[in-house]
Coordinates of C-alpha atoms and ligand atoms in Angstrom, one line a residue:
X1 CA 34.0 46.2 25.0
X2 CA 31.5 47.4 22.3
X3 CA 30.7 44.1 19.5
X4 CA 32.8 45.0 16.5
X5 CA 31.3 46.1 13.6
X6 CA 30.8 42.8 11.3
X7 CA 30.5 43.0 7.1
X8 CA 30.4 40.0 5.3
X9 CA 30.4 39.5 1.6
X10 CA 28.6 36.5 0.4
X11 CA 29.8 36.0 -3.3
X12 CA 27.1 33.4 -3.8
X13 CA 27.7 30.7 -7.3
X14 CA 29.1 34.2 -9.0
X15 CA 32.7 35.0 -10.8
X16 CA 35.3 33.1 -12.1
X17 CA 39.1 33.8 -11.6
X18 CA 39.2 37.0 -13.3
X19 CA 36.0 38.8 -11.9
X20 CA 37.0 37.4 -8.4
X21 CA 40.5 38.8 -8.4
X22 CA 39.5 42.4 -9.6
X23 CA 37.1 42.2 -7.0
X24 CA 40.0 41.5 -4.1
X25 CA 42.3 43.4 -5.6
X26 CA 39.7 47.1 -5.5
X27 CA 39.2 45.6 -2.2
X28 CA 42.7 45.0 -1.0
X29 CA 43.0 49.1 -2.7
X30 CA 40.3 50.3 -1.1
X31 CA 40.5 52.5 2.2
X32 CA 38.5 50.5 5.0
X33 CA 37.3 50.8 8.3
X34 CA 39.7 49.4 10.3
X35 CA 37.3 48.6 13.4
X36 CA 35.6 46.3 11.2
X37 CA 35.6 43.2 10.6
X38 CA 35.2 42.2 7.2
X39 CA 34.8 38.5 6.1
X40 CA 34.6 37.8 2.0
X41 CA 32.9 34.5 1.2
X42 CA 33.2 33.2 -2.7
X43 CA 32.7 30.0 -4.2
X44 CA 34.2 27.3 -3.1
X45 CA 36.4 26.5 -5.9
X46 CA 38.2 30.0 -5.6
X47 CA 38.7 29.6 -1.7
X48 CA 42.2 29.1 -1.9
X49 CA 42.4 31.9 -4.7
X50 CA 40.7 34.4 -3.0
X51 CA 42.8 33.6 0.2
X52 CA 45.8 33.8 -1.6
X53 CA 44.8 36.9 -3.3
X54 CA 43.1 38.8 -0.2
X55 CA 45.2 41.4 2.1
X56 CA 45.8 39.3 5.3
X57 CA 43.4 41.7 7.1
X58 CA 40.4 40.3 5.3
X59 CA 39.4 36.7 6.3
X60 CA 37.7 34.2 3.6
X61 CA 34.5 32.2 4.5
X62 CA 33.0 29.0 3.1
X63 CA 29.8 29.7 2.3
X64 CA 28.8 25.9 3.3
X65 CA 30.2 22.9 5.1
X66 CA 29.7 19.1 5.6
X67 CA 28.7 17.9 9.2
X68 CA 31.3 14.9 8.7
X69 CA 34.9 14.9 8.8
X70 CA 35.5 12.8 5.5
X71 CA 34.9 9.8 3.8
X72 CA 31.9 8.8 0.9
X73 CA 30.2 12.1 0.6
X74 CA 30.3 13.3 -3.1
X75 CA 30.6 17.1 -3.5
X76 CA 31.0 18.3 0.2
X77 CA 33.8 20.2 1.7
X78 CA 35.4 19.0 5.2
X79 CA 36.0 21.4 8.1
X80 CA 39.3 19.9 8.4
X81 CA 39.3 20.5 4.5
X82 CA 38.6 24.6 5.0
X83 CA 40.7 24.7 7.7
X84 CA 43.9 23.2 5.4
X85 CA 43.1 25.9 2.9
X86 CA 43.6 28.4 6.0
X87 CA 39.5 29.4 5.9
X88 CA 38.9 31.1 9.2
X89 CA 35.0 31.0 8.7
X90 CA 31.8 29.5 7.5
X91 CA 28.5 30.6 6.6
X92 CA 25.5 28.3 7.6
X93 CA 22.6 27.6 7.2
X94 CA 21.8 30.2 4.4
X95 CA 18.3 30.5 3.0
X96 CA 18.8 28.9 -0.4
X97 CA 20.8 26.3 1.2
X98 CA 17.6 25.9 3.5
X99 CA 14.9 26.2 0.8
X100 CA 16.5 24.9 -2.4
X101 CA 18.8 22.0 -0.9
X102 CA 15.8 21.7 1.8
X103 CA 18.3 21.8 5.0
X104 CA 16.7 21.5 7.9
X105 CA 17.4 23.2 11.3
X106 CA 18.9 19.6 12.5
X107 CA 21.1 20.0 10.2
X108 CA 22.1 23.1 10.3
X109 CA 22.9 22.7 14.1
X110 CA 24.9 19.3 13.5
X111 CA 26.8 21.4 10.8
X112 CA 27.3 24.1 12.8
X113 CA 28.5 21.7 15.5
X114 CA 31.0 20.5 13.6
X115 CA 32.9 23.6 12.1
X116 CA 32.9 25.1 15.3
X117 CA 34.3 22.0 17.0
X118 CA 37.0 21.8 13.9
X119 CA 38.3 25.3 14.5
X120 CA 36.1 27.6 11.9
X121 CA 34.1 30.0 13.0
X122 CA 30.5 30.6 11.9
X123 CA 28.1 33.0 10.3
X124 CA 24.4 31.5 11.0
X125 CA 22.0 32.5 9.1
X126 CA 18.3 32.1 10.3
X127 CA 15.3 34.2 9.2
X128 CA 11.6 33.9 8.4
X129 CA 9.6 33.3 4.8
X130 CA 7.1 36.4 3.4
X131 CA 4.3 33.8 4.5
X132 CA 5.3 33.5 8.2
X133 CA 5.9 37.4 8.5
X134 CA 2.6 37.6 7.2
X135 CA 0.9 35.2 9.5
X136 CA 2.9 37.0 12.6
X137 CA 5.5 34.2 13.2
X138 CA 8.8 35.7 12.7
X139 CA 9.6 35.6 16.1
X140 CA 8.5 31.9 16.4
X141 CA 10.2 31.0 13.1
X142 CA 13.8 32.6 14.2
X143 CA 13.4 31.2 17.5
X144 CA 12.8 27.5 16.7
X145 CA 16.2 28.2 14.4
X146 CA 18.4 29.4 17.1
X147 CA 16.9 26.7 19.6
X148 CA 18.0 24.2 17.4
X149 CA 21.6 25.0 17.3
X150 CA 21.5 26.1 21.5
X151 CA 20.5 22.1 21.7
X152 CA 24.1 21.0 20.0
X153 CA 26.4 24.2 21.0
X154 CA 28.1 24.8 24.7
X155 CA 27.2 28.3 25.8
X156 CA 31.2 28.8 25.3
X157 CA 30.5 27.7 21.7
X158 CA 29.0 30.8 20.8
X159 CA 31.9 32.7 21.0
X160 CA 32.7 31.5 17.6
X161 CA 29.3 32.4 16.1
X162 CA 27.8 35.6 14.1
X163 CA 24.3 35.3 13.8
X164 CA 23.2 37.0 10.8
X165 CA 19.1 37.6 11.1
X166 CA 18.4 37.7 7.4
X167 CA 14.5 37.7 6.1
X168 CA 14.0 35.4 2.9
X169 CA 11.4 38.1 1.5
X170 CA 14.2 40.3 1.7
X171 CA 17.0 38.2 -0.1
X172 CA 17.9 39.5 -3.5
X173 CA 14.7 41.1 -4.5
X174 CA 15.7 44.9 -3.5
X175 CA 13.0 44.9 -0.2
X176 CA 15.1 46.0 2.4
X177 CA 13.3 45.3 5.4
X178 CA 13.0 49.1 7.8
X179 CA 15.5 49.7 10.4
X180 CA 12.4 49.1 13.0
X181 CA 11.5 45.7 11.5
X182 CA 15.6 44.7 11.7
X183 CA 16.1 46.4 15.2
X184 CA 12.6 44.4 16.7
X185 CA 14.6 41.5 15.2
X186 CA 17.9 41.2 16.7
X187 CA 16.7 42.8 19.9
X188 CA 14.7 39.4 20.3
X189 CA 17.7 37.2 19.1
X190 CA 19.8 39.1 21.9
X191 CA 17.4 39.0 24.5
X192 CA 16.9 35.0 23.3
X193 CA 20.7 34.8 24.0
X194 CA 20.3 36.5 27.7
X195 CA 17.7 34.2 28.4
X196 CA 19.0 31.0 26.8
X197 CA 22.5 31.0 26.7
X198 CA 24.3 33.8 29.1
X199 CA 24.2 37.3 29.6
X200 CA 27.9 37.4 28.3
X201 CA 26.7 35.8 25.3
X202 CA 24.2 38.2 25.1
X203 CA 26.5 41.3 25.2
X204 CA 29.4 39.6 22.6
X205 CA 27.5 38.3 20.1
X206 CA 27.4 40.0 16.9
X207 CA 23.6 40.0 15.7
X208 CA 24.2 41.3 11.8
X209 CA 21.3 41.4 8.9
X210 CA 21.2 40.8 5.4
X211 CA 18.5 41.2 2.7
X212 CA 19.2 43.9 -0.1
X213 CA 21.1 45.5 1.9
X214 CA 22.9 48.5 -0.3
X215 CA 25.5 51.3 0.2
X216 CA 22.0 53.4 -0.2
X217 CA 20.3 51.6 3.2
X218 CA 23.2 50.7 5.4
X219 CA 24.2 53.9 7.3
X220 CA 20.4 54.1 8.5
X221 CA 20.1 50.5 9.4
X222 CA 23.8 50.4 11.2
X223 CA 22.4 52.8 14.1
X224 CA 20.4 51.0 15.0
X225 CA 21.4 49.2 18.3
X226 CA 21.5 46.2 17.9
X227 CA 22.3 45.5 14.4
X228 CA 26.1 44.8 14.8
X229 CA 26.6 45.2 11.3
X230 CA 25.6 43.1 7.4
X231 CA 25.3 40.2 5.7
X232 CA 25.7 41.4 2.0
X233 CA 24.9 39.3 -1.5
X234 CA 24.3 41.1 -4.3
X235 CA 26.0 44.8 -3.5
X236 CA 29.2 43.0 -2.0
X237 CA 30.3 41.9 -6.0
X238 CA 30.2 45.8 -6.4
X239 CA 32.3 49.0 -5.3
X240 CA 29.4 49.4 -3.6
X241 CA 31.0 46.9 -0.8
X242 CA 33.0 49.4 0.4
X243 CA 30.5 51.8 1.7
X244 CA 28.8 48.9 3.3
X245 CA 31.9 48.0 5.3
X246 CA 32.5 51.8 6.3
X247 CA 28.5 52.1 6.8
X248 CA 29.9 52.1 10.3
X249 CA 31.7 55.5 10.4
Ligands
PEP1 C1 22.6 37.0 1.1 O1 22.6 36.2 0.2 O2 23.0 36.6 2.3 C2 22.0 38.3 0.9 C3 21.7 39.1 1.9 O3 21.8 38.7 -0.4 P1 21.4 40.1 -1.0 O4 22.2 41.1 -0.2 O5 21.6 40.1 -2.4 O6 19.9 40.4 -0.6

């Protein structure tokens, strides 16, 4: 069975009520691929909106979790929490989660851990600074990330995982990295998988990248073997998100 195609919208700390629900609703209106899978990931305070509002065949994703199932932890969301509010996903691990909030790969892992073992499933995100690109250690860098989470996960685990490959230099600042730069990527995250996990693992697991990507880029960088689909910030607050999800077609 081929990976299906995988586009998710990460809303990031933008809209409020209104903006959110015209969003859904010109998504909920708008003709879509139906081979792919689209996951839409707002803030956390309009989870339970955006569910409410989204066409069932959309799923809603956190766009962060706790590692703990409850108790004294001021501002964090539970896994058990998401799953209440009937949240099928969560992102983890996201750049400015790991550069401005400093989480480590530990962390990451033992939060990833966690929502898979609660019943969410998870977008990872891993990817390398401008400076270790630079200094040749992408492959190192997204290596060390994926190892970390290998050292908590059963090889079963991954099942429930997306791994989205997405290069901090190419985060919100329009540099879209080329389709050979993405495609040298994931075709070392999936022959890390073969190697390190399973060769099922390998086949099934959606490898998807995000960094500017834009209704202008996508088509070029969705041949591309192994890029199972996006990861999209900025362009998925637009109209723009639709041709991302049918990038595919
Ligand atoms: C992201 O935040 O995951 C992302 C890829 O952002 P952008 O598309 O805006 O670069």
């Amino acid at each position: 069975m081929p990976r299906k195609f995988f586009v998710g919208g990460n809303f990031k700390m933008n809209g409020v009520a209104d903006s959110l629900s015209s969003i859904v609703a010109n998504l909920n209106a708008a003709q879509v691929d139906p081979n792919t899978e689209v996951v839409i990931a707002p803030p956390s305070l309009y989870l339970l909106l955006v569910r409410q509002l989204a066409d069932p065949k959309f799923a809603v994703s956190a766009q962060n979790v706790f590692d703990k199932p409850n108790g004294a932890f001021t501002g964090e969301v539970s896994v058990e929490q998401l799953r209440d509010a009937k949240i099928d996903w969560t992102i983890v691990g996201h750049s400015e989660r790991r550069t401005i909030l400093k989480e480590d790969d530990d962390f990451v892992a033992r939060k990833t851990k966690a929502a898979i073992e609660g019943g969410l499933n998870v977008i990872l995100c891993i990817g390398e600074s401008l400076e270790d690109r630079e200094a040749d250690k992408t492959l190192d860098v997204v290596t060390r990330q994926l190892n970390a989470v290998a050292g908590v996960l059963s090889k079963e685990q991954w099942a429930k995982v997306v791994i989205a490959y997405e290069p901090i230099w190419a985060i919100g600042t329009g540099k879209v990295a080329t389709t050979q730069q993405a495609q040298e990527v994931h075709a070392t995250i999936r022959k890390w998988l073969a190697d390190k996990i399973s060769p099922e693992a390998s086949d099934n697991t959606r490898v998807i990248y995000g960094g500017s990507v834009s209704e202008k880029n996508c088509r070029d960088l969705a041949k591309e073997p192994d890029v199972d689909g996006f990861l999209v910030g900025g362009a998925s607050l637009k109209p723009a998100f639709v041709d991302i999800i049918n990038s595919n077609i």
